[in-house]
mmCIF file of C-alpha atoms and ligand atoms in Angstrom:
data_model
loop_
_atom_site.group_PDB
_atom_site.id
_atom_site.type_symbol
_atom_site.label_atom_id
_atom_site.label_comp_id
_atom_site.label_asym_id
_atom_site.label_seq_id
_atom_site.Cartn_x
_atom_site.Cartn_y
_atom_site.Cartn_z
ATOM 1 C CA UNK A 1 80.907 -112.401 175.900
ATOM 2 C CA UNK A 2 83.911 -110.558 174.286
ATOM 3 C CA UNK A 3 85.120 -111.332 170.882
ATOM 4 C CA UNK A 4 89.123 -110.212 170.945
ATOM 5 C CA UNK A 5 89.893 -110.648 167.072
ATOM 6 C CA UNK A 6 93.380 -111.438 165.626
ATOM 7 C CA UNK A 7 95.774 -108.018 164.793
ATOM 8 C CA UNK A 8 95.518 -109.418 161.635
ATOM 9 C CA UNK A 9 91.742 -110.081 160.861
ATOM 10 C CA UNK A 10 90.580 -108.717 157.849
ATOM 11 C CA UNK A 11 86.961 -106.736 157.451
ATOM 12 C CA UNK A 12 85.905 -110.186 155.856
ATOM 13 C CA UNK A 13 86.705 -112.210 159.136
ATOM 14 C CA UNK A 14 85.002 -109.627 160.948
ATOM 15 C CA UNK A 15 81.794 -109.356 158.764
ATOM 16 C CA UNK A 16 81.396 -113.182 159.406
ATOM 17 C CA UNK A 17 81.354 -113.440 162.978
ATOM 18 C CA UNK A 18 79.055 -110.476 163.091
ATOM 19 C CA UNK A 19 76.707 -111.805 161.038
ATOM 20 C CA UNK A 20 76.772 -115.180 163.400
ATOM 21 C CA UNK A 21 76.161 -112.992 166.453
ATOM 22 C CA UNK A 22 73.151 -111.454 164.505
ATOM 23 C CA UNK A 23 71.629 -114.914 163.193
ATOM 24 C CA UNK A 24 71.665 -115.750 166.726
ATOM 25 C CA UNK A 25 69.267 -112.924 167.613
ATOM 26 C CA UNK A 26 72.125 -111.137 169.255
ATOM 27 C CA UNK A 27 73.713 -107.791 168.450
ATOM 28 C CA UNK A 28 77.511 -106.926 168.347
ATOM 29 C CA UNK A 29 78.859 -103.850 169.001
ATOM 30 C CA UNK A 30 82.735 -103.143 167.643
ATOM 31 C CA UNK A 31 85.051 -101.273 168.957
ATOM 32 C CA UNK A 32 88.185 -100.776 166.592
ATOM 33 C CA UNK A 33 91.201 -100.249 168.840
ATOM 34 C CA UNK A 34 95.041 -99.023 167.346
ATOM 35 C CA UNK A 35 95.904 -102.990 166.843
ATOM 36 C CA UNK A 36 93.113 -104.689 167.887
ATOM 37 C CA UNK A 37 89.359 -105.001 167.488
ATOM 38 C CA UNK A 38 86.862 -106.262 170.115
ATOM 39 C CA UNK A 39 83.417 -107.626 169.752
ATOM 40 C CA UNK A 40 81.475 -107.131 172.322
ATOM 41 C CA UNK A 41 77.774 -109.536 172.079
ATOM 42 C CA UNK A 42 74.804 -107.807 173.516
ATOM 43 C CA UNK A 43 71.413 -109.877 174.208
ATOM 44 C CA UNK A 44 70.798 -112.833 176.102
ATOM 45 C CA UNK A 45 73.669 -114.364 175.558
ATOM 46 C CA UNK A 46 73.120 -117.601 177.979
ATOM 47 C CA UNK A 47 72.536 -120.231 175.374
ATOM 48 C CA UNK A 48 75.458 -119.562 173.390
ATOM 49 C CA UNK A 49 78.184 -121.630 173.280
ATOM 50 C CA UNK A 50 81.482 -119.330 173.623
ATOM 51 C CA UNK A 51 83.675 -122.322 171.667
ATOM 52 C CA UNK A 52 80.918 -121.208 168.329
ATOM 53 C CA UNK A 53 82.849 -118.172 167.868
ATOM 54 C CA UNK A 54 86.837 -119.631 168.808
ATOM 55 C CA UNK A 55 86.835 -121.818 165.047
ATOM 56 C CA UNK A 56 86.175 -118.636 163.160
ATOM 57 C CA UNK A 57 88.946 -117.057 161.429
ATOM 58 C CA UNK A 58 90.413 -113.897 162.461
ATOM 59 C CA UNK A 59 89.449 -114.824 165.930
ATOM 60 C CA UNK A 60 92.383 -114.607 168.808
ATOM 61 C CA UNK A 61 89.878 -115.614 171.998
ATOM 62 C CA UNK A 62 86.852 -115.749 173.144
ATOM 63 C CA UNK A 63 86.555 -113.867 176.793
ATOM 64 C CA UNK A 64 83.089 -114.404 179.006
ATOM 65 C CA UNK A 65 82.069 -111.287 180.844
ATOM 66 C CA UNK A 66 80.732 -112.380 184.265
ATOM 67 C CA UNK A 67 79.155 -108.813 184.702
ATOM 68 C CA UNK A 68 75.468 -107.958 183.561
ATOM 69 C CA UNK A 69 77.129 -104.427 181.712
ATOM 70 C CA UNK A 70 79.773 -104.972 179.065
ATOM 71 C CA UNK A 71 80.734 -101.753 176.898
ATOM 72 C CA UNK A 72 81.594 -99.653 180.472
ATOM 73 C CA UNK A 73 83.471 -103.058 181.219
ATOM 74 C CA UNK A 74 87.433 -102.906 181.225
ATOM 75 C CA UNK A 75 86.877 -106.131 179.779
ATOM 76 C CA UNK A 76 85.333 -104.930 176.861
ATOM 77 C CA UNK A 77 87.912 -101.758 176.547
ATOM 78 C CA UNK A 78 91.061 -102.292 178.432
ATOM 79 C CA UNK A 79 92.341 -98.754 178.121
ATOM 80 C CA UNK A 80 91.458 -95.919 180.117
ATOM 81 C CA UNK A 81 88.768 -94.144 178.494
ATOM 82 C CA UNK A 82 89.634 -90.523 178.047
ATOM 83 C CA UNK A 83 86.742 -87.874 177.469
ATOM 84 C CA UNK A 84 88.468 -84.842 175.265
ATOM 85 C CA UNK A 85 86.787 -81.453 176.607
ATOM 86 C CA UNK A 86 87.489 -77.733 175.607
ATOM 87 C CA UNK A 87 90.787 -76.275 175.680
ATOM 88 C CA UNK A 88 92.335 -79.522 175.799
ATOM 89 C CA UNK A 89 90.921 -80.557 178.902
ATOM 90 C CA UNK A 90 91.293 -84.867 179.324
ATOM 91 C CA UNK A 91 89.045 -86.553 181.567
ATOM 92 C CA UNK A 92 90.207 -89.704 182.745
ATOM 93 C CA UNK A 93 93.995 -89.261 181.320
ATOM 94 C CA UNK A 94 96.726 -87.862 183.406
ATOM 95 C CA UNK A 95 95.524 -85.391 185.091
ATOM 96 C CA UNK A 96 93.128 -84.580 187.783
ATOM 97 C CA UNK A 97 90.190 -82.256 185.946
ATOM 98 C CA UNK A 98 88.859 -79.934 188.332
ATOM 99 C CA UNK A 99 85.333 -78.524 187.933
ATOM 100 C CA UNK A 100 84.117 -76.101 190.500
ATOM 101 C CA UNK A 101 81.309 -73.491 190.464
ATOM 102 C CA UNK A 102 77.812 -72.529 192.194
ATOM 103 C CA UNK A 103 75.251 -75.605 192.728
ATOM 104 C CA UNK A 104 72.898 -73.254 191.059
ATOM 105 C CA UNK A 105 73.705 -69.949 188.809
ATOM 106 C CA UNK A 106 71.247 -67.091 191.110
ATOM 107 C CA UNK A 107 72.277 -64.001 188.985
ATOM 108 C CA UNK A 108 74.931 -62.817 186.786
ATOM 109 C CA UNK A 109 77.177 -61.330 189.729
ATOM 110 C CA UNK A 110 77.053 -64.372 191.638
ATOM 111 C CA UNK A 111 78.038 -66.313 188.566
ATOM 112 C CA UNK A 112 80.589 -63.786 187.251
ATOM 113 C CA UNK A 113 82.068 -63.908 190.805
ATOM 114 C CA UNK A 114 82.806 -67.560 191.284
ATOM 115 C CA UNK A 115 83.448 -68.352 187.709
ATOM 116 C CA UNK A 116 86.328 -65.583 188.314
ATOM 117 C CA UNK A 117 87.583 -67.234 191.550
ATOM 118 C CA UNK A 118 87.306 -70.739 190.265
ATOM 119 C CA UNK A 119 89.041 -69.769 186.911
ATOM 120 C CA UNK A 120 92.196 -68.003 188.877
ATOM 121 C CA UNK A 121 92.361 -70.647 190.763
ATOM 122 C CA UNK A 122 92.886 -72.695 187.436
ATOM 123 C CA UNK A 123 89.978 -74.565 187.161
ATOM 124 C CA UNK A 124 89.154 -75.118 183.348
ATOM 125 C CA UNK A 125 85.530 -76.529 183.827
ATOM 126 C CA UNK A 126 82.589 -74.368 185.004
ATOM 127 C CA UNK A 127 79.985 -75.934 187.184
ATOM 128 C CA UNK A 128 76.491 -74.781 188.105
ATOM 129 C CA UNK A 129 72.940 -75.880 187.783
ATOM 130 C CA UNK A 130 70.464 -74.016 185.926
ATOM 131 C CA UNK A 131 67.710 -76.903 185.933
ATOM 132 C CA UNK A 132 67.868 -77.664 189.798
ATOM 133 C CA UNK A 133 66.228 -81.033 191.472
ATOM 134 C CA UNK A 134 65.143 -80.026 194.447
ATOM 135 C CA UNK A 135 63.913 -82.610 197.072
ATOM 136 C CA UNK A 136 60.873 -80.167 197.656
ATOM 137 C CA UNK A 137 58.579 -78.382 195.504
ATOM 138 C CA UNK A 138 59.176 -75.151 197.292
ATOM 139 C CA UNK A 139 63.031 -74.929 197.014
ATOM 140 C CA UNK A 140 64.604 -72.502 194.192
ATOM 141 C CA UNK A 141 64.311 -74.542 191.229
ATOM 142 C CA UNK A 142 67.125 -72.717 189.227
ATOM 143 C CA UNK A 143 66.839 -69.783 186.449
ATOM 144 C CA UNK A 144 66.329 -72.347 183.595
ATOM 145 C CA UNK A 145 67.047 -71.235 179.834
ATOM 146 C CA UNK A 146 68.017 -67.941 181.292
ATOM 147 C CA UNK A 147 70.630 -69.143 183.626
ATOM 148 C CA UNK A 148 71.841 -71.673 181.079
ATOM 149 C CA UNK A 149 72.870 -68.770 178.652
ATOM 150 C CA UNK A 150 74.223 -66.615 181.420
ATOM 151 C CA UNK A 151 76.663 -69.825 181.804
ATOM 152 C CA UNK A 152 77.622 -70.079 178.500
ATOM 153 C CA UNK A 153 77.987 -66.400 178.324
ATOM 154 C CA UNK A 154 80.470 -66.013 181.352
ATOM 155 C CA UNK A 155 82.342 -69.408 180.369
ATOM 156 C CA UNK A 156 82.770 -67.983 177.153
ATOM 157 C CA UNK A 157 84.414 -65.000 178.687
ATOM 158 C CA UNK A 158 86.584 -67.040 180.290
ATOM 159 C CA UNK A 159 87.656 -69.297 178.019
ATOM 160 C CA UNK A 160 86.206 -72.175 179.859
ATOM 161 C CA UNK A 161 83.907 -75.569 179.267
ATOM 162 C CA UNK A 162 80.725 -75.885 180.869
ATOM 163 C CA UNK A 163 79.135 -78.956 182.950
ATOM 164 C CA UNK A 164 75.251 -78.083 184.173
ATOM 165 C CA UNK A 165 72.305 -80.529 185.011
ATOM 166 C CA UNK A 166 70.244 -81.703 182.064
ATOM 167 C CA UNK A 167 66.242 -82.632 184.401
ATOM 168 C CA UNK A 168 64.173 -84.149 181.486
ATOM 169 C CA UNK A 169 64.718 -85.912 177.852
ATOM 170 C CA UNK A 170 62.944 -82.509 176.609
ATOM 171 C CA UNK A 171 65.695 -80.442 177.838
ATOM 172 C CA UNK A 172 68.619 -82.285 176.071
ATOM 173 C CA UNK A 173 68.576 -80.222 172.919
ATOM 174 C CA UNK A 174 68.683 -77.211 174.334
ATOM 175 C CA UNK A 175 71.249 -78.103 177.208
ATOM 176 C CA UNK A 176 73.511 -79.955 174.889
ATOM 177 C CA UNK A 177 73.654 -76.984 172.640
ATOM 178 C CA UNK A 178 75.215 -74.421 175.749
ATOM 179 C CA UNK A 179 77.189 -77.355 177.689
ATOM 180 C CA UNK A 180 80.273 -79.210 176.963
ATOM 181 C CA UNK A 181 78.997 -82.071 179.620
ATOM 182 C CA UNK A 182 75.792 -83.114 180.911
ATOM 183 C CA UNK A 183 75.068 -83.618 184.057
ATOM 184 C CA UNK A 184 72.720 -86.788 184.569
ATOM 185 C CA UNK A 185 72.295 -86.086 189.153
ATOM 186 C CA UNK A 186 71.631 -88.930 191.491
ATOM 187 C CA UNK A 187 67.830 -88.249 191.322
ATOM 188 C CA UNK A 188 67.441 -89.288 187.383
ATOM 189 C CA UNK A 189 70.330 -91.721 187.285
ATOM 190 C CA UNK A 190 67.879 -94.720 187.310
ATOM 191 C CA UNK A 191 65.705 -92.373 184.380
ATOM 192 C CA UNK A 192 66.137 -94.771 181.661
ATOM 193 C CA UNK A 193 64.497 -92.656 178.660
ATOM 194 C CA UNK A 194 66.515 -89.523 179.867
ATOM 195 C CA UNK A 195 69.564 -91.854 179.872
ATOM 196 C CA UNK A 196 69.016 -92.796 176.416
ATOM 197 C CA UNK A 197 68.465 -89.429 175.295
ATOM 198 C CA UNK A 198 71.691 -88.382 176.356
ATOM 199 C CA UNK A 199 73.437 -91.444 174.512
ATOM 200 C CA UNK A 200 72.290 -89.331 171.189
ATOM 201 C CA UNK A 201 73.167 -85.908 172.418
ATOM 202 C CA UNK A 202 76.803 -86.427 171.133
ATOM 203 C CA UNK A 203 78.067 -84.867 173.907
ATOM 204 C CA UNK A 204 80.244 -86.017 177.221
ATOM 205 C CA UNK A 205 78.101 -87.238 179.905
ATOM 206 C CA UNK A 206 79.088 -87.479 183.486
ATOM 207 C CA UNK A 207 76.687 -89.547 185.615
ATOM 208 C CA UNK A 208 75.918 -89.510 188.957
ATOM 209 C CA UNK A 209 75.369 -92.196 191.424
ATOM 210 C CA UNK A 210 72.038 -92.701 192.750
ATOM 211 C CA UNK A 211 72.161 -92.564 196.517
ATOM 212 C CA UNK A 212 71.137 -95.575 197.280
ATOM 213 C CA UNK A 213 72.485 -97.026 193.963
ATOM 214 C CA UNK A 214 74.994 -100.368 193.826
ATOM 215 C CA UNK A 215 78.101 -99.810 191.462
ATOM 216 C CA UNK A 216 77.020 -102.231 189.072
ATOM 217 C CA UNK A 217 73.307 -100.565 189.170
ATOM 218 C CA UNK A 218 75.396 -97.880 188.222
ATOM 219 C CA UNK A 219 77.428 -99.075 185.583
ATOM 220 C CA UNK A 220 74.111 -100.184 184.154
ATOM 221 C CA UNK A 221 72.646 -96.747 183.807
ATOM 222 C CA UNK A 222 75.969 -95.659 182.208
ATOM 223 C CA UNK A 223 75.520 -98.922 179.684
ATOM 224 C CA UNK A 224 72.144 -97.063 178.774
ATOM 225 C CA UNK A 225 74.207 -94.087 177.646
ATOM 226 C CA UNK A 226 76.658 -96.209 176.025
ATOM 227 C CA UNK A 227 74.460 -98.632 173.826
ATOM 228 C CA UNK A 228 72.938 -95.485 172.468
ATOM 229 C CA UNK A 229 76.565 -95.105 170.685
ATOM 230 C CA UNK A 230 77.704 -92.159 173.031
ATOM 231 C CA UNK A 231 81.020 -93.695 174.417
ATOM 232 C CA UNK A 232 81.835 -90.245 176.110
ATOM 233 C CA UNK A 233 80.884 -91.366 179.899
ATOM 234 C CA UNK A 234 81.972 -90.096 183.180
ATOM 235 C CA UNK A 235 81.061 -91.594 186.618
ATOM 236 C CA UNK A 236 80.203 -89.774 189.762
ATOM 237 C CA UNK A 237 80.572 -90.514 192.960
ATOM 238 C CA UNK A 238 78.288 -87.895 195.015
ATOM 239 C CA UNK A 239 77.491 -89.877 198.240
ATOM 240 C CA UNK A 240 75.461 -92.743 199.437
ATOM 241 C CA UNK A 241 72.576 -92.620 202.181
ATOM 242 C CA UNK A 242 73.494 -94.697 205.084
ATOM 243 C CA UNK A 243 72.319 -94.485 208.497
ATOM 244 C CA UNK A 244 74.976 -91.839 209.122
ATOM 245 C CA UNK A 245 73.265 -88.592 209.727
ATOM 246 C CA UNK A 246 76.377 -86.474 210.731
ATOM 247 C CA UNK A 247 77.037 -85.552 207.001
ATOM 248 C CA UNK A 248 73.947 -85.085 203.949
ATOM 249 C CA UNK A 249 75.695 -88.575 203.005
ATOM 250 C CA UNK A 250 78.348 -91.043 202.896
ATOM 251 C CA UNK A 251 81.119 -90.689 200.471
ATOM 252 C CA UNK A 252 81.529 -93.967 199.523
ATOM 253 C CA UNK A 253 85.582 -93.871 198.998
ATOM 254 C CA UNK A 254 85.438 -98.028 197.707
ATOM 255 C CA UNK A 255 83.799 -96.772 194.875
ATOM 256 C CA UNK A 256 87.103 -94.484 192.934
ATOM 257 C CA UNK A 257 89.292 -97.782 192.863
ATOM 258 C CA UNK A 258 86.437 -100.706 192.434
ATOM 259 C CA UNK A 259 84.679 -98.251 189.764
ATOM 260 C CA UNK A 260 88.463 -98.208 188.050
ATOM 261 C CA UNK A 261 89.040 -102.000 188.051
ATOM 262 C CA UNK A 262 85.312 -102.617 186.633
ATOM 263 C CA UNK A 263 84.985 -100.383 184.214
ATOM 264 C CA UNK A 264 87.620 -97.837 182.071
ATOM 265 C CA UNK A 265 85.292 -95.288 181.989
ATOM 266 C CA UNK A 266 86.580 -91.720 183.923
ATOM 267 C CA UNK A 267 85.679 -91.433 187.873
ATOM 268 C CA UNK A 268 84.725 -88.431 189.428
ATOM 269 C CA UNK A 269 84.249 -87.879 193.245
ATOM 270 C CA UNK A 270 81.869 -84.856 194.426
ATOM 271 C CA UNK A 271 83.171 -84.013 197.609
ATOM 272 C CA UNK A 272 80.430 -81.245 198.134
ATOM 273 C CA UNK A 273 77.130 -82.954 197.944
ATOM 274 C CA UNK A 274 79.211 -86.425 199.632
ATOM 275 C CA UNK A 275 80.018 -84.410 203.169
ATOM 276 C CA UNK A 276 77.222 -81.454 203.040
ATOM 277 C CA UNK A 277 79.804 -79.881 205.229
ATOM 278 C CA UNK A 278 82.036 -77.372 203.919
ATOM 279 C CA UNK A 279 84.512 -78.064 206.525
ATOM 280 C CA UNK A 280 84.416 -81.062 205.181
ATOM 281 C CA UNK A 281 85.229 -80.917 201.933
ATOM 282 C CA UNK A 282 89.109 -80.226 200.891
ATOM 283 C CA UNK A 283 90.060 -83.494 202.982
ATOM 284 C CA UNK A 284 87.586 -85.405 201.235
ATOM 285 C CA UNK A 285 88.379 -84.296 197.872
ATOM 286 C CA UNK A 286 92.285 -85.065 199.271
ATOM 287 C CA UNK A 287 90.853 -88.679 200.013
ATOM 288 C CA UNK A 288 89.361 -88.945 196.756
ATOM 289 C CA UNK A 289 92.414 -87.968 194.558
ATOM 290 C CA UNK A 290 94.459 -89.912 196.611
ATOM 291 C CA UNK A 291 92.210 -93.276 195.785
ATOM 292 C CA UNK A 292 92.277 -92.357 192.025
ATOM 293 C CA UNK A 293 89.534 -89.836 191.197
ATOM 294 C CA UNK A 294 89.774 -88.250 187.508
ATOM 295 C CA UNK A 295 88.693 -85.436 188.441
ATOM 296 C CA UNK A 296 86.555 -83.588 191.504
ATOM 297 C CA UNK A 297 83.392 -81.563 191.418
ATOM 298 C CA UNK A 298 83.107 -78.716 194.140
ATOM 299 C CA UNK A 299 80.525 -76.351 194.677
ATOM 300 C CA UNK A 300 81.625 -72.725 195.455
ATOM 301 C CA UNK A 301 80.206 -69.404 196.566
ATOM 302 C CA UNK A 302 81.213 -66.008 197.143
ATOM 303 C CA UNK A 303 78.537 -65.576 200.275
ATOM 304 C CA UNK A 304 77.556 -69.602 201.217
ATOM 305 C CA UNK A 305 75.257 -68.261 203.817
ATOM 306 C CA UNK A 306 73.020 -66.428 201.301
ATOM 307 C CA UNK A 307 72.881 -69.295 198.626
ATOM 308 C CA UNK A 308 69.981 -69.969 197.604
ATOM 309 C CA UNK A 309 70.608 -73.829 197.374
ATOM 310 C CA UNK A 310 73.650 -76.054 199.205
ATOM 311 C CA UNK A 311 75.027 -73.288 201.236
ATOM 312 C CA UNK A 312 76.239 -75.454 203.774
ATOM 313 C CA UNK A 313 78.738 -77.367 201.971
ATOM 314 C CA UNK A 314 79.588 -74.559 199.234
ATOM 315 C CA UNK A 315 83.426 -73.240 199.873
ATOM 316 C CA UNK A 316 84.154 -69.598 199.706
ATOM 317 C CA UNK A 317 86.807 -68.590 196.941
ATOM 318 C CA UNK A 318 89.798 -68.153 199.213
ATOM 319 C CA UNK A 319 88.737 -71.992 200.810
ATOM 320 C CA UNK A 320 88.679 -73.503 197.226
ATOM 321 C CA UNK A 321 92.158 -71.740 196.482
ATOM 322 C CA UNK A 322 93.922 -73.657 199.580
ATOM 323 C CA UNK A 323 91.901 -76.777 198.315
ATOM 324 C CA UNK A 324 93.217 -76.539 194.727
ATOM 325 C CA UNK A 325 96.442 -75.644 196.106
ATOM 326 C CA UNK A 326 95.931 -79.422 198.485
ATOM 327 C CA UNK A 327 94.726 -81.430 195.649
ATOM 328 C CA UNK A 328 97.741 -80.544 193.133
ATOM 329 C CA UNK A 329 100.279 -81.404 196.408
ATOM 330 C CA UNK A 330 98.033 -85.083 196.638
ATOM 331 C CA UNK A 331 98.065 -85.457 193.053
ATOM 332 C CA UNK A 332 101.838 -85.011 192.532
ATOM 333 C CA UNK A 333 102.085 -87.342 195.101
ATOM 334 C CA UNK A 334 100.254 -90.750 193.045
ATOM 335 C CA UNK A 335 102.006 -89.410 190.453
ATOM 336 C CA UNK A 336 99.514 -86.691 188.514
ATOM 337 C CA UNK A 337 98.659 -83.280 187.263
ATOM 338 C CA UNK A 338 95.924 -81.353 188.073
ATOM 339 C CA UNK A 339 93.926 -79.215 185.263
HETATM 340 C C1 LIG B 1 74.501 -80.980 191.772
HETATM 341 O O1 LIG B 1 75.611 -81.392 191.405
HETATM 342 O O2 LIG B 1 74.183 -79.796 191.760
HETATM 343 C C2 LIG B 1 73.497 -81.950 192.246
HETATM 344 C C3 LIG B 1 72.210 -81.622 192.329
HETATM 345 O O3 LIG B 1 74.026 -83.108 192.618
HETATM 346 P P1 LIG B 1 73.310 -84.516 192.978
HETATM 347 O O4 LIG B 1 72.525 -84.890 191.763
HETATM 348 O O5 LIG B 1 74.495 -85.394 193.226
HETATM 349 O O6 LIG B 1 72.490 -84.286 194.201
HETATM 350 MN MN1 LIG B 2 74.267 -78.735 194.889
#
C-alpha cells in the first residue's frame, strides 16, 4: 500500500506512521515530493489492515497498490520521473533523448567516426558496448577496459554523455566511473545481484527488457534497482521473441504506452536490436516516438557490412541523419522536442 500524507504533516506525524509500518515487520520507503509526501510499505503487506494507517494524523489516504512492484509504480510517484544527464540532457521530460552509436566500440577510427556522425547529427548521448554479450562464445566479445576509455575519451571530445553495457556486478565500479548510464541488456535483466549492484552505483540506469520478459517481470527487475535507493531508472524496450522469424524480434509497440500508465519511470524503445533489419529501423523508431518513447537507442556504423557485431541492423551515418531528421518531424507532431 501507499501512504499519501496530508500537505501539512509534520516530521512528527510522519515518524509515527513509520515506526507502525516497521513494528509490523514492514519497511517504508519515503519519497518527499514539492507538497506532498508518500509512503510507500514494502514487505508482505497482506495481513495489514489499510484502515490501521487512515486514524493516524497527518494522514490524507490510504491507496492499495494492486501491482507486485510499487516504487516504479505511478501510484507510488505520480510525476514523470525525469533522469538529469550531461549537458542538460532530460530523460523522460520533454523531449525525445536520442542515443546512437556502434553496438560495440572495434577501434578508435570506427569510434571517432560514428561518434562524429551521430554528434552532427545532434545526438547528445554516445552509445556503444565495450563489455559485449554475445549469444556464442566465439563472437567478438568487445575491447573491455580498453574500449571503455577510448569511449570516454572520444565523448569527452565531443562534449557528450556516455551509455555502454555494464556484464557483471564486478564491472560496476569501473563502468560507473567512465559512463553517465549503465546499460543493464536483455540477457542480465533477470540478474538480480547485478541489479542490485547497480542500485548503489549512483548512477542512471537504463534497463532492458528480457526477451521473453512480461512488463511487470520487468518492472520488477527495475524495483531491484530502485529499493537499492537508486531512483535514476530507465526502461527499454529492445524486442520480444515470438514465433516471428522475419525480424531478430518483435518490437513489442504495447509496451511505450502500458509501460507509461504503470510506472513513471522514462521509456526507451531500441529500434535496432527490435527489427535486426536496418531497413527497418527509422519507421520503427517513427512508431515508437509516435506511441510515447523518451527517447530511442540506434546502433550506427560507418561500414555495417564489416562490423564486427549487429551489422545487419546498424544504419550508416547519412541513414541515421534522415532518421533524426524523421523522428524530430514525429516528435513535433505529439507535441515534443528531440535532444
Ligand atoms: C546492445 O544494446 O548492444 C545490446 C546488446 O542489446 P540487448 O541487450 O538488447 O541485446
Ligand atoms: Mn547490438
Amino acid at each position: 500500500m501507499v501512504i499519501v500524507m496530508r500537505a501539512k504533516a509534520t516530521e512528527e506525524h510522519l515518524g509515527t506512521v513509520v515506526e507502525r509500518v516497521e513494528s509490523l515487520g514492514l519497511r517504508a520507503h519515503i519519497s518527499r515530493g514539492t507538497d506532498q509526501t508518500i509512503i510507500s510499505v514494502i514487505g508482505d503487506e497482506r495481513f495489514v489492515d489499510p484502515r490501521t494507517f487512515e486514524a493516524f494524523e497527518g494522514v490524507e489516504r490510504v491507496v492499495p497498490v494492486p501491482h507486485r512492484f510499487r516504487l516504479a509504480s505511478r501510484d507510488f510517484h505520480p510525476k514523470d520521473r525525469v533522469l538529469e544527464l550531461r549537458g542538460g540532457v532530460r530523460l523522460g521530460g520533454n523531449d525525445v533523448v536520442m542515443m546512437a552509436g556502434p553496438c560495440a566500440v572495434e577501434s578508435r577510427e570506427q569510434l571517432q567516426e560514428t561518434a562524429e556522425a551521430v554528434h552532427a547529427a545532434g545526438v547528445k548521448v554516445l552509445r556503444a558496448g565495450v563489455f559485449k554479450p554475445r549469444t556464442s562464445p566465439y563472437s567478438f566479445q568487445g575491447l573491455g577496459e580498453k574500449g571503455l576509455l577510448m569511449l570516454r575519451e572520444v565523448a569527452d571530445e565531443l562534449g557528450m554523455a556516455v551509455i555502454t553495457e555494464v556484464l557483471t556486478p564486478e564491472d560496476v565500479p569501473q563502468v560507473a566511473e567512465h559512463a553517465e548510464i549503465l546499460q543493464i541488456g536483455t540477457r542480465n535483466m533477470a540478474n538480480f545481484r547485478l541489479l542490485r549492484t547497480v542500485g548503489n552505483a549512483g548512477k542512471p540506469v537504463l534497463l532492458k527488457r528480457a526477451w521473453g520478459a512480461t512488463l511487470e517481470e520487468l518492472l520488477l527487475a527495475a524495483e531491484y534497482v530502485l529499493v537499492e535507493g537508486n531512483e535514476q531508472v530507465a526502461l527499454c524496450e529492445r524486442g520480444i521473441r515470438t514465433y516471428e522469424t522475419s525480424t531478430r524480434f518483435t518490437l513489442d509497440i504495447n509496451a511505450v504506452p502500458a509501460l507509461k500508465q504503470m510506472s513513471s519511470l522514462p521509456v526507451v524503445v531500441d529500434p535496432s536490436h527490435g527489427t535486426g533489419r536496418a531497413e527497418l529501423v527509422a519507421p520503427v523508431a517513427r512508431a515508437g516516438v509516435a506511441a510515447g518513447a523518451d527517447g530511442l537507442l540506434v546502433e550506427v556504423h560507418p561500414n555495417p557490412s564489416q562490423a564486427l557485431s549487429d551489422g545487419a541492423q546498424a544504419l550508416t551515418p547519412s541513414a541515421f541523419a534522415l532518421l533524426m531528421e524523421e523522428v524530430r518531424r514525429v516528435a513535433g507532431a505529439v507535441g515534443r522536442g528531440v535532444s
